[in-house]
Amino acid sequence: MSQVWKSQFHASLIERNRAEANSFLALVRSHEQILRDCLEIKQQNNQLKKQNKEQKEQLEKLNQQIEGHLSTGASVQITSQRVRELEDKIFSLQEELTSSLRSKADTSQQILDLTNEVQNLKQQLKEKQSEIAANTKLTQTVEDKNKVIQVMREESEAIRIEIKQANETASKLQEENKAFVQRIIEQKQRQYQNRQTLDSNNSEFLMLDPLDSNLGAPTIRPPVEIHHDISLDTQINDIDFSEDNQYIALAANDKSIKVYYTKSGQLHSSFFGCADSVVCVAFSPNNQMLLGGSADHACRLWSMGNARAKHTLTGHTKQVYAADFAGDNKAVTGSYDRTIKVWELNQGTCIKTMLNAKSKVHDLEVGKNNSTLFSAHFDSCIRMFDLRSYDLVREITKAHESQVTSINISRDDLYLVTCGRDSVCKVWDARRSYEPVHVLSHPDYKVNMETNKVTFSPCGSYVASGSVNGQVFVWKLKNAHDDELDSTLKGHKGLVTCVSWSPDGSVVASASVDKRVIMYQ
């Protein structure tokens, strides 16, 4: 490319030199010839002057000889003849000199005329060069304008294409909106039918008196003493017990899940594979699988048998803050991207993305019948979904004065307990009224985490939740709207991040920002 450019540039210079120099070539050559003639005439003139001087000297010598030989007549005759010859020669030389001077004058006049003509031609050349420069500048301006016009044409074409695409998108969105409105109408109709069915079922359901129900006398007393105190190198974000009480799983900030033996407090195994902190963890009902949601926008399924990841469940666009099993072969995850996804675990594929979550999901839990899903949200709402139709069947707005951080279901599916950033825990009737039957608080109980956990005891008679001051508060539930603070479990030196109660009710485990896990018994 560089060689081609040089060749083109050289050819352009030759063409320009030919166009600008050839018109003056004859004049320059004529001027050079005149200069050569002038130099030749000058040389002839100098030679004639020299000859004239020599002749004059000879003449003077002859005159002297004549004056010395006037005595003889023959000498006088010879001298006179010689003088005439010399005079003729001098005359001839003078004529030649005159002719040479006249020729020199003519040559000088020609040189002067040619010089004037050269000056005129130089002036014309200068004017031509000015015109060429102006034309070049004008040509460049025209080229620039053409480029601008081309760019404007391209931009106009791009705008036309964008307008066409926007119109197509608008038409598509209108069609999707019509379909979406139709789906909403159908969903509302199904919700209405579901409510009618629920109300019909609830009217036939015999509500037990709180004293005789799940909130009656406790079957197991809450733990009060420290059984194990495990120090770690990382913070724990969530805790879950296996259904057989044998293991306790810890979701850690160091991108791992650590599983300990509940009885001995010794490490069983660690599970790796996440690219960011593990935020939530859950055991499968058969204790064979472990589910962990991460801040890397994915959820992973591990086998307890070999501690290897079986599936990586990808599809969320933000942190996965909640995960739970819906039976042994299905899982549900909730994310900060405001969606809830349902997964088939044999293949590790998403079978449903529920866009009706509406808000960031802080926590979720599947009912014991695996057909109902309860979720806690950033917008202070509690939502209930039917996992068979994936419809939103119930929404409790302003469940707390601030964000709902956690949700837990009693083992008989009759009650919910929630924790809020308003530093209040609430127990809800999950079958009929969907109203709070207990509001639990204490002056020293403070919550300042978006995922602060709360849990029922297995018998449903106690509620436990961690506080900023490093204590775990345990409330005793009596009759409806009758409750009291039963105890506070101490041992941590920093904010309590999560609390979990073992299925047999014998152990309460808590984790803190002090990088310790304490199991009370």
Short mmCIF file of C-alpha atoms in Angstrom, two decimals:
data_model
loop_
_atom_site.label_atom_id
_atom_site.label_comp_id
_atom_site.label_asym_id
_atom_site.label_seq_id
_atom_site.Cartn_x
_atom_site.Cartn_y
_atom_site.Cartn_z
CA MET A 1 0.00 0.00 0.00
CA SER A 2 2.90 2.38 0.84
CA GLN A 3 4.68 1.63 -2.51
CA VAL A 4 1.50 2.33 -4.51
CA TRP A 5 1.08 5.65 -2.73
CA LYS A 6 4.68 6.67 -3.50
CA SER A 7 4.26 5.78 -7.19
CA GLN A 8 1.05 7.79 -7.42
CA PHE A 9 2.70 10.76 -5.70
CA HIS A 10 5.75 10.62 -8.06
CA ALA A 11 3.50 10.46 -11.14
CA SER A 12 1.51 13.42 -9.82
CA LEU A 13 4.74 15.47 -9.40
CA ILE A 14 5.90 14.61 -12.95
CA GLU A 15 2.52 15.63 -14.38
CA ARG A 16 2.52 18.89 -12.44
CA ASN A 17 6.12 19.68 -13.57
CA ARG A 18 5.16 18.95 -17.19
CA ALA A 19 2.11 21.20 -17.04
CA GLU A 20 3.87 24.10 -15.33
CA ALA A 21 7.40 23.96 -16.87
CA ASN A 22 6.88 23.00 -20.56
CA SER A 23 5.20 26.31 -21.39
CA PHE A 24 8.44 28.13 -20.43
CA LEU A 25 10.89 25.61 -21.88
CA ALA A 26 11.32 27.35 -25.30
CA LEU A 27 11.81 30.72 -23.61
CA VAL A 28 14.46 29.33 -21.26
CA ARG A 29 16.31 27.65 -24.12
CA SER A 30 16.20 30.86 -26.22
CA HIS A 31 17.51 32.80 -23.24
CA GLU A 32 20.33 30.32 -22.79
CA GLN A 33 21.26 30.60 -26.55
CA ILE A 34 21.35 34.40 -26.35
CA LEU A 35 23.59 34.21 -23.30
CA ARG A 36 25.95 31.88 -25.19
CA ASP A 37 25.98 34.26 -28.22
CA CYS A 38 26.64 37.20 -25.94
CA LEU A 39 29.59 35.43 -24.33
CA GLU A 40 30.98 34.53 -27.78
CA ILE A 41 30.66 38.16 -28.99
CA LYS A 42 32.40 39.35 -25.83
CA GLN A 43 35.25 36.95 -26.53
CA GLN A 44 35.48 38.18 -30.17
CA ASN A 45 35.39 41.79 -29.02
CA ASN A 46 38.21 41.18 -26.55
CA GLN A 47 40.20 39.44 -29.28
CA LEU A 48 39.65 42.36 -31.70
CA LYS A 49 40.67 44.83 -29.01
CA LYS A 50 43.83 42.84 -28.48
CA GLN A 51 44.54 42.75 -32.24
CA ASN A 52 43.82 46.50 -32.51
CA LYS A 53 46.26 47.17 -29.70
CA GLU A 54 48.87 45.03 -31.40
CA GLN A 55 48.31 46.82 -34.74
CA LYS A 56 48.64 50.19 -33.03
CA GLU A 57 51.90 49.10 -31.50
CA GLN A 58 53.13 47.91 -34.89
CA LEU A 59 51.98 51.22 -36.39
CA GLU A 60 53.96 53.19 -33.85
CA LYS A 61 57.01 51.07 -34.58
CA LEU A 62 56.58 51.68 -38.31
CA ASN A 63 56.20 55.40 -37.74
CA GLN A 64 59.42 55.36 -35.82
CA GLN A 65 61.08 53.40 -38.63
CA ILE A 66 59.69 55.84 -41.18
CA GLU A 67 61.07 58.79 -39.29
CA GLY A 68 64.49 57.03 -39.18
CA HIS A 69 64.58 56.25 -42.91
CA LEU A 70 63.26 59.38 -44.57
CA SER A 71 66.62 59.71 -46.33
CA THR A 72 65.97 56.95 -48.86
CA GLY A 73 63.07 57.11 -51.33
CA ALA A 74 62.55 53.37 -51.62
CA SER A 75 62.13 53.00 -47.93
CA VAL A 76 59.61 55.80 -47.94
CA GLN A 77 57.65 54.12 -50.68
CA ILE A 78 57.65 50.75 -48.93
CA THR A 79 56.73 52.35 -45.62
CA SER A 80 53.85 54.30 -47.13
CA GLN A 81 52.45 51.17 -48.71
CA ARG A 82 52.77 49.34 -45.41
CA VAL A 83 51.02 52.19 -43.62
CA ARG A 84 48.11 52.06 -46.01
CA GLU A 85 47.77 48.36 -45.52
CA LEU A 86 47.83 48.81 -41.80
CA GLU A 87 45.33 51.66 -41.94
CA ASP A 88 43.01 49.51 -44.08
CA LYS A 89 43.38 46.70 -41.63
CA ILE A 90 42.71 49.05 -38.72
CA PHE A 91 39.64 50.41 -40.48
CA SER A 92 38.44 46.89 -41.10
CA LEU A 93 39.01 46.02 -37.49
CA GLN A 94 37.18 49.15 -36.36
CA GLU A 95 34.22 48.22 -38.54
CA GLU A 96 34.24 44.73 -37.11
CA LEU A 97 34.43 46.24 -33.61
CA THR A 98 31.55 48.58 -34.41
CA SER A 99 29.53 45.69 -35.80
CA SER A 100 30.36 43.65 -32.70
CA LEU A 101 29.31 46.50 -30.41
CA ARG A 102 26.11 46.93 -32.41
CA SER A 103 25.44 43.19 -32.14
CA LYS A 104 26.17 43.34 -28.42
CA ALA A 105 23.70 46.19 -28.03
CA ASP A 106 21.08 44.22 -29.93
CA THR A 107 21.80 41.20 -27.75
CA SER A 108 21.49 43.30 -24.59
CA GLN A 109 18.16 44.62 -25.78
CA GLN A 110 17.01 41.09 -26.49
CA ILE A 111 18.17 40.03 -23.02
CA LEU A 112 16.27 42.96 -21.52
CA ASP A 113 13.16 42.08 -23.50
CA LEU A 114 13.48 38.43 -22.54
CA THR A 115 14.01 39.38 -18.89
CA ASN A 116 10.84 41.46 -18.96
CA GLU A 117 9.01 38.60 -20.62
CA VAL A 118 10.36 36.19 -17.97
CA GLN A 119 9.11 38.53 -15.22
CA ASN A 120 5.70 38.68 -16.87
CA LEU A 121 5.62 34.91 -17.19
CA LYS A 122 6.67 34.54 -13.54
CA GLN A 123 3.82 36.84 -12.55
CA GLN A 124 1.43 34.79 -14.67
CA LEU A 125 2.84 31.61 -13.11
CA LYS A 126 2.30 33.05 -9.64
CA GLU A 127 -1.27 33.93 -10.53
CA LYS A 128 -1.80 30.43 -11.96
CA GLN A 129 -0.38 28.88 -8.81
CA SER A 130 -2.74 31.03 -6.71
CA GLU A 131 -5.63 29.88 -8.86
CA ILE A 132 -4.47 26.26 -8.53
CA ALA A 133 -4.23 26.63 -4.73
CA ALA A 134 -7.70 28.18 -4.64
CA ASN A 135 -9.04 25.39 -6.84
CA THR A 136 -7.34 22.79 -4.64
CA LYS A 137 -8.86 24.35 -1.53
CA LEU A 138 -12.25 24.49 -3.22
CA THR A 139 -11.88 20.85 -4.29
CA GLN A 140 -11.02 19.86 -0.70
CA THR A 141 -14.04 21.82 0.55
CA VAL A 142 -16.26 20.04 -1.96
CA GLU A 143 -14.84 16.67 -0.89
CA ASP A 144 -15.44 17.54 2.78
CA LYS A 145 -19.00 18.59 1.98
CA ASN A 146 -19.53 15.35 0.07
CA LYS A 147 -18.24 13.38 3.07
CA VAL A 148 -20.59 15.29 5.38
CA ILE A 149 -23.46 14.63 2.98
CA GLN A 150 -22.55 10.92 2.90
CA VAL A 151 -22.41 10.77 6.70
CA MET A 152 -25.78 12.53 6.91
CA ARG A 153 -27.21 10.07 4.41
CA GLU A 154 -25.89 7.13 6.45
CA GLU A 155 -27.24 8.66 9.69
CA SER A 156 -30.56 9.29 8.00
CA GLU A 157 -30.66 5.67 6.85
CA ALA A 158 -29.74 4.48 10.36
CA ILE A 159 -32.47 6.68 11.87
CA ARG A 160 -34.94 5.34 9.33
CA ILE A 161 -34.00 1.77 10.27
CA GLU A 162 -34.27 2.62 14.00
CA ILE A 163 -37.69 4.17 13.44
CA LYS A 164 -38.75 1.07 11.53
CA GLN A 165 -37.44 -1.20 14.30
CA ALA A 166 -39.07 0.99 16.96
CA ASN A 167 -42.38 0.77 15.12
CA GLU A 168 -42.01 -3.00 14.85
CA THR A 169 -41.07 -3.20 18.54
CA ALA A 170 -44.02 -0.99 19.46
CA SER A 171 -46.36 -3.22 17.46
CA LYS A 172 -44.87 -6.30 19.09
CA LEU A 173 -45.16 -4.73 22.55
CA GLN A 174 -48.77 -3.82 21.87
CA GLU A 175 -49.48 -7.42 20.94
CA GLU A 176 -47.59 -8.67 23.99
CA ASN A 177 -49.45 -6.15 26.15
CA LYS A 178 -52.77 -7.43 24.86
CA ALA A 179 -51.68 -10.99 25.57
CA PHE A 180 -50.34 -9.94 28.99
CA VAL A 181 -53.59 -8.17 29.86
CA GLN A 182 -55.47 -11.28 28.80
CA ARG A 183 -53.21 -13.45 30.97
CA ILE A 184 -53.73 -11.07 33.91
CA ILE A 185 -57.48 -11.29 33.45
CA GLU A 186 -57.30 -15.07 33.32
CA GLN A 187 -54.96 -15.11 36.33
CA LYS A 188 -57.31 -12.85 38.29
CA GLN A 189 -60.16 -15.17 37.43
CA ARG A 190 -58.14 -18.17 38.63
CA GLN A 191 -57.18 -16.27 41.80
CA TYR A 192 -60.82 -15.48 42.42
CA GLN A 193 -61.73 -19.13 41.92
CA ASN A 194 -58.84 -20.19 44.20
CA ARG A 195 -60.02 -17.77 46.88
CA GLN A 196 -63.53 -19.10 46.56
CA THR A 197 -62.15 -22.63 46.93
CA LEU A 198 -59.95 -21.65 49.89
CA ASP A 199 -62.81 -19.83 51.61
CA SER A 200 -65.03 -22.84 51.02
CA ASN A 201 -62.39 -25.16 52.44
CA ASN A 202 -61.70 -22.85 55.36
CA SER A 203 -65.36 -22.65 56.21
CA GLU A 204 -65.31 -26.41 56.59
CA PHE A 205 -62.03 -26.42 58.49
CA LEU A 206 -62.38 -26.65 62.25
CA MET A 207 -60.13 -24.02 63.82
CA LEU A 208 -58.53 -25.32 66.98
CA ASP A 209 -58.31 -23.18 70.04
CA PRO A 210 -54.80 -21.79 70.38
CA LEU A 211 -54.41 -23.52 73.72
CA ASP A 212 -55.04 -26.90 72.09
CA SER A 213 -53.36 -26.17 68.77
CA ASN A 214 -49.82 -25.93 67.64
CA LEU A 215 -49.32 -22.88 69.83
CA GLY A 216 -50.27 -24.79 72.97
CA ALA A 217 -48.02 -26.14 75.70
CA PRO A 218 -44.46 -26.77 74.55
CA THR A 219 -43.37 -30.33 74.04
CA ILE A 220 -39.67 -29.48 74.39
CA ARG A 221 -38.04 -26.75 76.45
CA PRO A 222 -35.79 -24.32 74.53
CA PRO A 223 -32.02 -24.96 74.79
CA VAL A 224 -30.22 -22.72 77.26
CA GLU A 225 -26.59 -23.93 77.41
CA ILE A 226 -23.78 -23.76 74.86
CA HIS A 227 -23.20 -27.25 73.47
CA HIS A 228 -20.63 -26.42 70.75
CA ASP A 229 -18.79 -23.18 69.95
CA ILE A 230 -17.22 -23.39 66.47
CA SER A 231 -14.70 -20.71 65.44
CA LEU A 232 -14.28 -20.12 61.71
CA ASP A 233 -12.23 -17.98 59.33
CA THR A 234 -15.28 -16.54 57.62
CA GLN A 235 -18.76 -15.18 58.32
CA ILE A 236 -21.78 -17.50 58.09
CA ASN A 237 -24.90 -16.20 56.32
CA ASP A 238 -27.37 -19.08 56.75
CA ILE A 239 -27.83 -22.34 58.70
CA ASP A 240 -29.92 -25.44 58.00
CA PHE A 241 -30.27 -28.80 59.79
CA SER A 242 -30.77 -32.09 57.96
CA GLU A 243 -34.14 -33.73 58.61
CA ASP A 244 -32.47 -36.58 60.50
CA ASN A 245 -30.71 -34.09 62.83
CA GLN A 246 -27.36 -35.62 61.92
CA TYR A 247 -25.83 -32.65 60.08
CA ILE A 248 -25.80 -28.86 60.18
CA ALA A 249 -24.92 -26.92 56.99
CA LEU A 250 -23.34 -23.45 57.06
CA ALA A 251 -23.46 -21.02 54.09
CA ALA A 252 -20.17 -19.10 54.23
CA ASN A 253 -18.75 -15.88 52.88
CA ASP A 254 -15.64 -17.74 51.64
CA LYS A 255 -17.69 -19.21 48.72
CA SER A 256 -18.18 -22.59 50.40
CA ILE A 257 -20.73 -24.61 52.36
CA LYS A 258 -19.41 -26.34 55.47
CA VAL A 259 -21.23 -29.34 56.94
CA TYR A 260 -20.66 -30.32 60.59
CA TYR A 261 -21.89 -33.22 62.68
CA THR A 262 -24.62 -31.94 65.00
CA LYS A 263 -23.71 -34.27 67.83
CA SER A 264 -19.91 -33.88 67.91
CA GLY A 265 -19.51 -30.45 66.36
CA GLN A 266 -16.78 -31.83 64.07
CA LEU A 267 -16.40 -30.92 60.39
CA HIS A 268 -17.88 -33.52 58.04
CA SER A 269 -17.02 -31.97 54.63
CA SER A 270 -16.82 -28.73 52.66
CA PHE A 271 -18.61 -28.02 49.38
CA PHE A 272 -17.02 -25.73 46.78
CA GLY A 273 -17.85 -24.34 43.34
CA CYS A 274 -19.38 -20.92 43.94
CA ALA A 275 -17.72 -17.79 42.53
CA ASP A 276 -18.97 -15.53 45.33
CA SER A 277 -20.38 -15.71 48.86
CA VAL A 278 -22.94 -18.43 49.60
CA VAL A 279 -26.04 -16.65 50.95
CA CYS A 280 -28.53 -19.46 51.64
CA VAL A 281 -28.47 -23.22 52.15
CA ALA A 282 -31.05 -26.05 52.40
CA PHE A 283 -31.05 -29.83 52.84
CA SER A 284 -33.30 -31.99 50.66
CA PRO A 285 -36.11 -33.83 52.48
CA ASN A 286 -34.24 -37.15 52.02
CA ASN A 287 -30.96 -35.60 53.28
CA GLN A 288 -29.16 -36.74 50.11
CA MET A 289 -28.74 -33.36 48.42
CA LEU A 290 -27.62 -29.88 49.45
CA LEU A 291 -28.84 -26.67 47.79
CA GLY A 292 -26.91 -23.40 48.01
CA GLY A 293 -27.71 -19.96 46.58
CA SER A 294 -24.87 -17.55 45.89
CA ALA A 295 -24.15 -13.89 45.26
CA ASP A 296 -22.72 -14.98 41.88
CA HIS A 297 -26.35 -15.13 40.59
CA ALA A 298 -26.43 -18.95 40.53
CA CYS A 299 -27.63 -21.80 42.72
CA ARG A 300 -25.83 -25.14 43.00
CA LEU A 301 -26.91 -28.65 43.88
CA TRP A 302 -24.40 -30.93 45.61
CA SER A 303 -24.53 -34.60 46.48
CA MET A 304 -23.99 -35.33 50.17
CA GLY A 305 -22.42 -38.66 49.24
CA ASN A 306 -19.35 -37.30 47.42
CA ALA A 307 -19.53 -33.53 48.05
CA ARG A 308 -19.53 -32.91 44.29
CA ALA A 309 -21.71 -30.40 42.46
CA LYS A 310 -24.41 -32.16 40.46
CA HIS A 311 -25.98 -29.12 38.77
CA THR A 312 -25.39 -25.39 38.51
CA LEU A 313 -28.74 -23.64 38.22
CA THR A 314 -28.21 -20.45 36.21
CA GLY A 315 -30.73 -17.91 34.98
CA HIS A 316 -31.04 -15.27 37.68
CA THR A 317 -29.45 -11.90 36.95
CA LYS A 318 -28.75 -10.90 40.55
CA GLN A 319 -27.89 -12.50 43.89
CA VAL A 320 -29.83 -15.61 44.88
CA TYR A 321 -30.89 -14.89 48.47
CA ALA A 322 -33.35 -17.74 49.04
CA ALA A 323 -33.63 -21.41 48.07
CA ASP A 324 -35.71 -24.39 49.20
CA PHE A 325 -36.67 -27.86 48.04
CA ALA A 326 -40.20 -28.65 46.86
CA GLY A 327 -39.85 -32.39 47.26
CA ASP A 328 -36.72 -34.39 46.43
CA ASN A 329 -36.67 -33.56 42.69
CA LYS A 330 -37.77 -29.94 42.56
CA ALA A 331 -36.38 -26.70 43.99
CA VAL A 332 -37.43 -23.05 44.19
CA THR A 333 -35.07 -20.05 44.23
CA GLY A 334 -35.66 -16.36 44.87
CA SER A 335 -33.41 -13.52 43.77
CA TYR A 336 -32.82 -9.79 43.97
CA ASP A 337 -33.80 -9.70 40.27
CA ARG A 338 -37.46 -9.84 41.48
CA THR A 339 -38.12 -13.30 40.08
CA ILE A 340 -38.76 -16.74 41.53
CA LYS A 341 -37.62 -19.76 39.52
CA VAL A 342 -38.76 -23.38 39.79
CA TRP A 343 -36.20 -26.05 38.86
CA GLU A 344 -36.41 -29.71 37.88
CA LEU A 345 -33.40 -31.26 39.61
CA ASN A 346 -32.92 -34.47 37.62
CA GLN A 347 -31.86 -32.42 34.59
CA GLY A 348 -31.06 -29.16 36.40
CA THR A 349 -33.40 -27.13 34.18
CA CYS A 350 -35.68 -24.20 34.93
CA ILE A 351 -39.30 -25.18 34.34
CA LYS A 352 -40.89 -21.88 35.38
CA THR A 353 -39.87 -18.27 35.94
CA MET A 354 -42.45 -16.50 38.07
CA LEU A 355 -42.46 -12.80 37.22
CA ASN A 356 -45.23 -12.01 39.70
CA ALA A 357 -42.84 -11.79 42.66
CA LYS A 358 -42.88 -8.00 42.07
CA SER A 359 -40.03 -7.21 44.49
CA LYS A 360 -36.61 -8.40 45.67
CA VAL A 361 -36.91 -11.79 47.35
CA HIS A 362 -35.26 -11.92 50.80
CA ASP A 363 -36.49 -15.36 51.84
CA LEU A 364 -38.88 -18.11 50.79
CA GLU A 365 -40.10 -21.47 52.09
CA VAL A 366 -42.15 -24.26 50.58
CA GLY A 367 -45.04 -25.68 52.61
CA LYS A 368 -44.91 -29.26 53.79
CA ASN A 369 -47.40 -30.27 51.08
CA ASN A 370 -44.93 -28.97 48.41
CA SER A 371 -47.77 -27.13 46.66
CA THR A 372 -47.67 -23.76 48.45
CA LEU A 373 -44.83 -21.25 48.43
CA PHE A 374 -44.44 -18.39 50.92
CA SER A 375 -42.00 -15.53 50.26
CA ALA A 376 -40.70 -12.44 52.10
CA HIS A 377 -39.91 -9.30 50.12
CA PHE A 378 -38.08 -5.99 50.12
CA ASP A 379 -41.35 -4.07 49.58
CA SER A 380 -42.68 -5.12 53.05
CA CYS A 381 -45.00 -7.73 51.55
CA ILE A 382 -45.63 -11.44 52.13
CA ARG A 383 -46.74 -13.39 49.07
CA MET A 384 -48.23 -16.88 48.69
CA PHE A 385 -48.08 -18.85 45.42
CA ASP A 386 -49.68 -22.03 44.17
CA LEU A 387 -46.82 -24.18 42.81
CA ARG A 388 -49.25 -26.17 40.69
CA SER A 389 -50.55 -23.22 38.67
CA TYR A 390 -47.75 -20.78 39.63
CA ASP A 391 -50.40 -18.19 40.44
CA LEU A 392 -50.12 -15.56 43.13
CA VAL A 393 -53.00 -16.54 45.43
CA ARG A 394 -52.47 -14.22 48.37
CA GLU A 395 -50.58 -11.00 49.04
CA ILE A 396 -50.23 -9.35 52.45
CA THR A 397 -49.17 -5.76 51.90
CA LYS A 398 -47.38 -3.75 54.57
CA ALA A 399 -46.80 -6.89 56.60
CA HIS A 400 -44.09 -4.88 58.40
CA GLU A 401 -43.24 -1.22 58.64
CA SER A 402 -40.08 -1.97 56.67
CA GLN A 403 -38.56 -4.82 54.65
CA VAL A 404 -39.54 -8.40 55.49
CA THR A 405 -36.20 -10.15 56.08
CA SER A 406 -37.23 -13.76 56.77
CA ILE A 407 -40.14 -16.18 56.76
CA ASN A 408 -40.67 -19.62 58.35
CA ILE A 409 -43.63 -22.04 58.36
CA SER A 410 -44.79 -24.10 61.30
CA ARG A 411 -44.54 -27.85 60.72
CA ASP A 412 -48.33 -28.19 60.44
CA ASP A 413 -48.52 -25.35 57.84
CA LEU A 414 -51.00 -23.47 60.05
CA TYR A 415 -48.84 -20.48 60.92
CA LEU A 416 -46.15 -18.25 59.48
CA VAL A 417 -43.55 -16.28 61.38
CA THR A 418 -41.83 -13.29 59.77
CA CYS A 419 -39.06 -10.91 60.78
CA GLY A 420 -38.85 -7.30 59.64
CA ARG A 421 -36.34 -4.47 59.56
CA ASP A 422 -38.76 -2.73 61.94
CA SER A 423 -37.29 -5.00 64.69
CA VAL A 424 -40.56 -6.91 65.07
CA CYS A 425 -41.40 -10.59 64.57
CA LYS A 426 -44.97 -11.51 63.65
CA VAL A 427 -46.84 -14.83 63.77
CA TRP A 428 -49.58 -15.06 61.11
CA ASP A 429 -52.66 -17.23 60.71
CA ALA A 430 -51.87 -18.98 57.40
CA ARG A 431 -55.22 -20.76 56.96
CA ARG A 432 -58.10 -18.38 57.46
CA SER A 433 -57.64 -14.76 58.49
CA TYR A 434 -54.08 -14.13 57.30
CA GLU A 435 -53.78 -11.68 60.15
CA PRO A 436 -51.03 -11.54 62.81
CA VAL A 437 -51.89 -13.48 65.96
CA HIS A 438 -48.66 -12.53 67.76
CA VAL A 439 -46.45 -9.44 67.52
CA LEU A 440 -43.10 -10.13 69.18
CA SER A 441 -40.68 -7.37 70.17
CA HIS A 442 -38.33 -6.29 72.93
CA PRO A 443 -36.44 -3.05 73.66
CA ASP A 444 -33.12 -4.86 73.21
CA TYR A 445 -34.15 -6.75 70.08
CA LYS A 446 -32.87 -4.83 67.04
CA VAL A 447 -32.64 -5.83 63.37
CA ASN A 448 -30.47 -4.07 60.79
CA MET A 449 -29.88 -6.81 58.20
CA GLU A 450 -31.94 -7.47 55.07
CA THR A 451 -31.75 -11.23 55.68
CA ASN A 452 -32.02 -11.48 59.47
CA LYS A 453 -33.51 -14.93 60.18
CA VAL A 454 -36.42 -16.06 62.35
CA THR A 455 -37.48 -19.65 63.11
CA PHE A 456 -40.26 -21.66 64.77
CA SER A 457 -39.44 -24.40 67.21
CA PRO A 458 -40.52 -27.82 65.81
CA CYS A 459 -43.48 -27.88 68.21
CA GLY A 460 -44.52 -24.38 67.11
CA SER A 461 -44.61 -23.04 70.68
CA TYR A 462 -41.47 -20.92 70.48
CA VAL A 463 -39.96 -18.39 68.09
CA ALA A 464 -36.24 -17.54 67.97
CA SER A 465 -34.40 -14.70 66.21
CA GLY A 466 -30.99 -13.04 66.51
CA SER A 467 -30.33 -9.41 67.39
CA VAL A 468 -27.71 -6.74 66.77
CA ASN A 469 -26.46 -7.06 70.36
CA GLY A 470 -25.24 -10.65 69.77
CA GLN A 471 -28.12 -12.35 71.63
CA VAL A 472 -30.73 -14.82 70.41
CA PHE A 473 -34.22 -13.90 71.65
CA VAL A 474 -36.64 -16.78 72.32
CA TRP A 475 -40.34 -15.96 72.73
CA LYS A 476 -42.94 -18.32 74.15
CA LEU A 477 -46.32 -18.38 72.37
CA LYS A 478 -49.37 -18.97 74.55
CA ASN A 479 -52.94 -18.25 73.58
CA ALA A 480 -53.70 -15.98 70.64
CA HIS A 481 -52.15 -12.54 71.24
CA ASP A 482 -50.61 -13.86 74.45
CA ASP A 483 -46.84 -14.30 74.43
CA GLU A 484 -43.76 -13.53 76.47
CA LEU A 485 -39.99 -13.43 76.18
CA ASP A 486 -38.86 -16.83 77.42
CA SER A 487 -35.06 -16.43 77.33
CA THR A 488 -32.06 -14.86 75.63
CA LEU A 489 -29.19 -17.04 74.46
CA LYS A 490 -25.84 -15.32 74.88
CA GLY A 491 -22.32 -16.05 73.67
CA HIS A 492 -21.76 -14.03 70.51
CA LYS A 493 -19.71 -10.82 70.42
CA GLY A 494 -21.36 -9.30 67.39
CA LEU A 495 -24.53 -9.09 65.33
CA VAL A 496 -26.32 -12.43 64.91
CA THR A 497 -26.81 -13.15 61.20
CA CYS A 498 -28.96 -16.30 61.31
CA VAL A 499 -30.72 -18.78 63.61
CA SER A 500 -32.02 -22.31 63.01
CA TRP A 501 -33.81 -24.88 65.18
CA SER A 502 -33.04 -28.57 64.74
CA PRO A 503 -36.00 -30.77 63.63
CA ASP A 504 -36.01 -32.68 66.92
CA GLY A 505 -36.04 -29.42 68.89
CA SER A 506 -32.95 -30.24 70.94
CA VAL A 507 -30.53 -27.72 69.40
CA VAL A 508 -30.68 -24.06 68.44
CA ALA A 509 -27.78 -22.91 66.23
CA SER A 510 -26.80 -19.30 65.59
CA ALA A 511 -24.06 -17.55 63.60
CA SER A 512 -22.61 -14.09 63.99
CA VAL A 513 -20.32 -11.57 62.35
CA ASP A 514 -17.80 -12.66 65.00
CA LYS A 515 -17.19 -15.70 62.70
CA ARG A 516 -18.51 -18.18 65.25
CA VAL A 517 -21.32 -20.72 65.20
CA ILE A 518 -22.82 -21.60 68.58
CA MET A 519 -25.06 -24.62 69.13
CA TYR A 520 -27.21 -24.33 72.26
CA GLN A 521 -28.65 -27.44 73.90
#
